[in-house]
Coordinates of C-alpha atoms in Angstrom, one line a residue:
X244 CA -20.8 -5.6 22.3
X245 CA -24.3 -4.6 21.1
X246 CA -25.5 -4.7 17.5
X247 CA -25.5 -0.6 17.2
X248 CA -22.0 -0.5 18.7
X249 CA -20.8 -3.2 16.1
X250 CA -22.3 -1.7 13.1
X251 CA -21.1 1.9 14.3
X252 CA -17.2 0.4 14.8
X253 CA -17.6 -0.6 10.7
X254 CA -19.1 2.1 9.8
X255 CA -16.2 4.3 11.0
X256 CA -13.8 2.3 9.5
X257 CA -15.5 2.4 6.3
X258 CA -15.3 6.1 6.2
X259 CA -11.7 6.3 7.2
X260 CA -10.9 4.1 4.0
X261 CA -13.2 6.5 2.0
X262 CA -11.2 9.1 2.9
X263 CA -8.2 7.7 2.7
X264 CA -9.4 6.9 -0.9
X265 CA -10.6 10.1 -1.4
X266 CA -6.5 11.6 0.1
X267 CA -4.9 9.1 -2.4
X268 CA -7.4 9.4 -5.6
X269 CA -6.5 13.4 -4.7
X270 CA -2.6 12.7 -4.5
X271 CA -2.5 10.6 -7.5
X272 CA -4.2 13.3 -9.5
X273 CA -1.7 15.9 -8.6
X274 CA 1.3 13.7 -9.3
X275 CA -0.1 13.1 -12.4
X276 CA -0.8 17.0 -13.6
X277 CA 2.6 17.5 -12.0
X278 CA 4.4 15.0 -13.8
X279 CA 3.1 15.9 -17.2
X280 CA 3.8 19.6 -16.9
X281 CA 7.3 18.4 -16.2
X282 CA 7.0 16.0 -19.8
X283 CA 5.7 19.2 -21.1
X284 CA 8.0 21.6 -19.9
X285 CA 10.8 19.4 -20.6
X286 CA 10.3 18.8 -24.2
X287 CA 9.6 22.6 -24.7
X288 CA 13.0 22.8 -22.8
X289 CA 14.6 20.6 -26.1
X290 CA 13.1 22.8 -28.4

């Protein structure tokens, strides 16, 4: 395998892990709001 091929094979799998990073940092976020608009709702709920 040549150099170019080589460096073009880790550069691809760099960027899927960026945006896998990018999916996940994305997910957390919204289980985050999500779960504190449930804390929020839920202690409005009480009262």
């Amino acid at each position: 395998m040549s150099l170019a091929q080589e460096n073009e094979k880790e550069f691809s799998k760099s960027m899927s892990s960026y945006k896998l990073g990018c999916i996940w940092q994305f997910a957390n976020f919204h289980v985050i709001l999500i779960s504190s608009n449930l804390c929020n709702s839920s202690h409005a709920l009480r009262f």
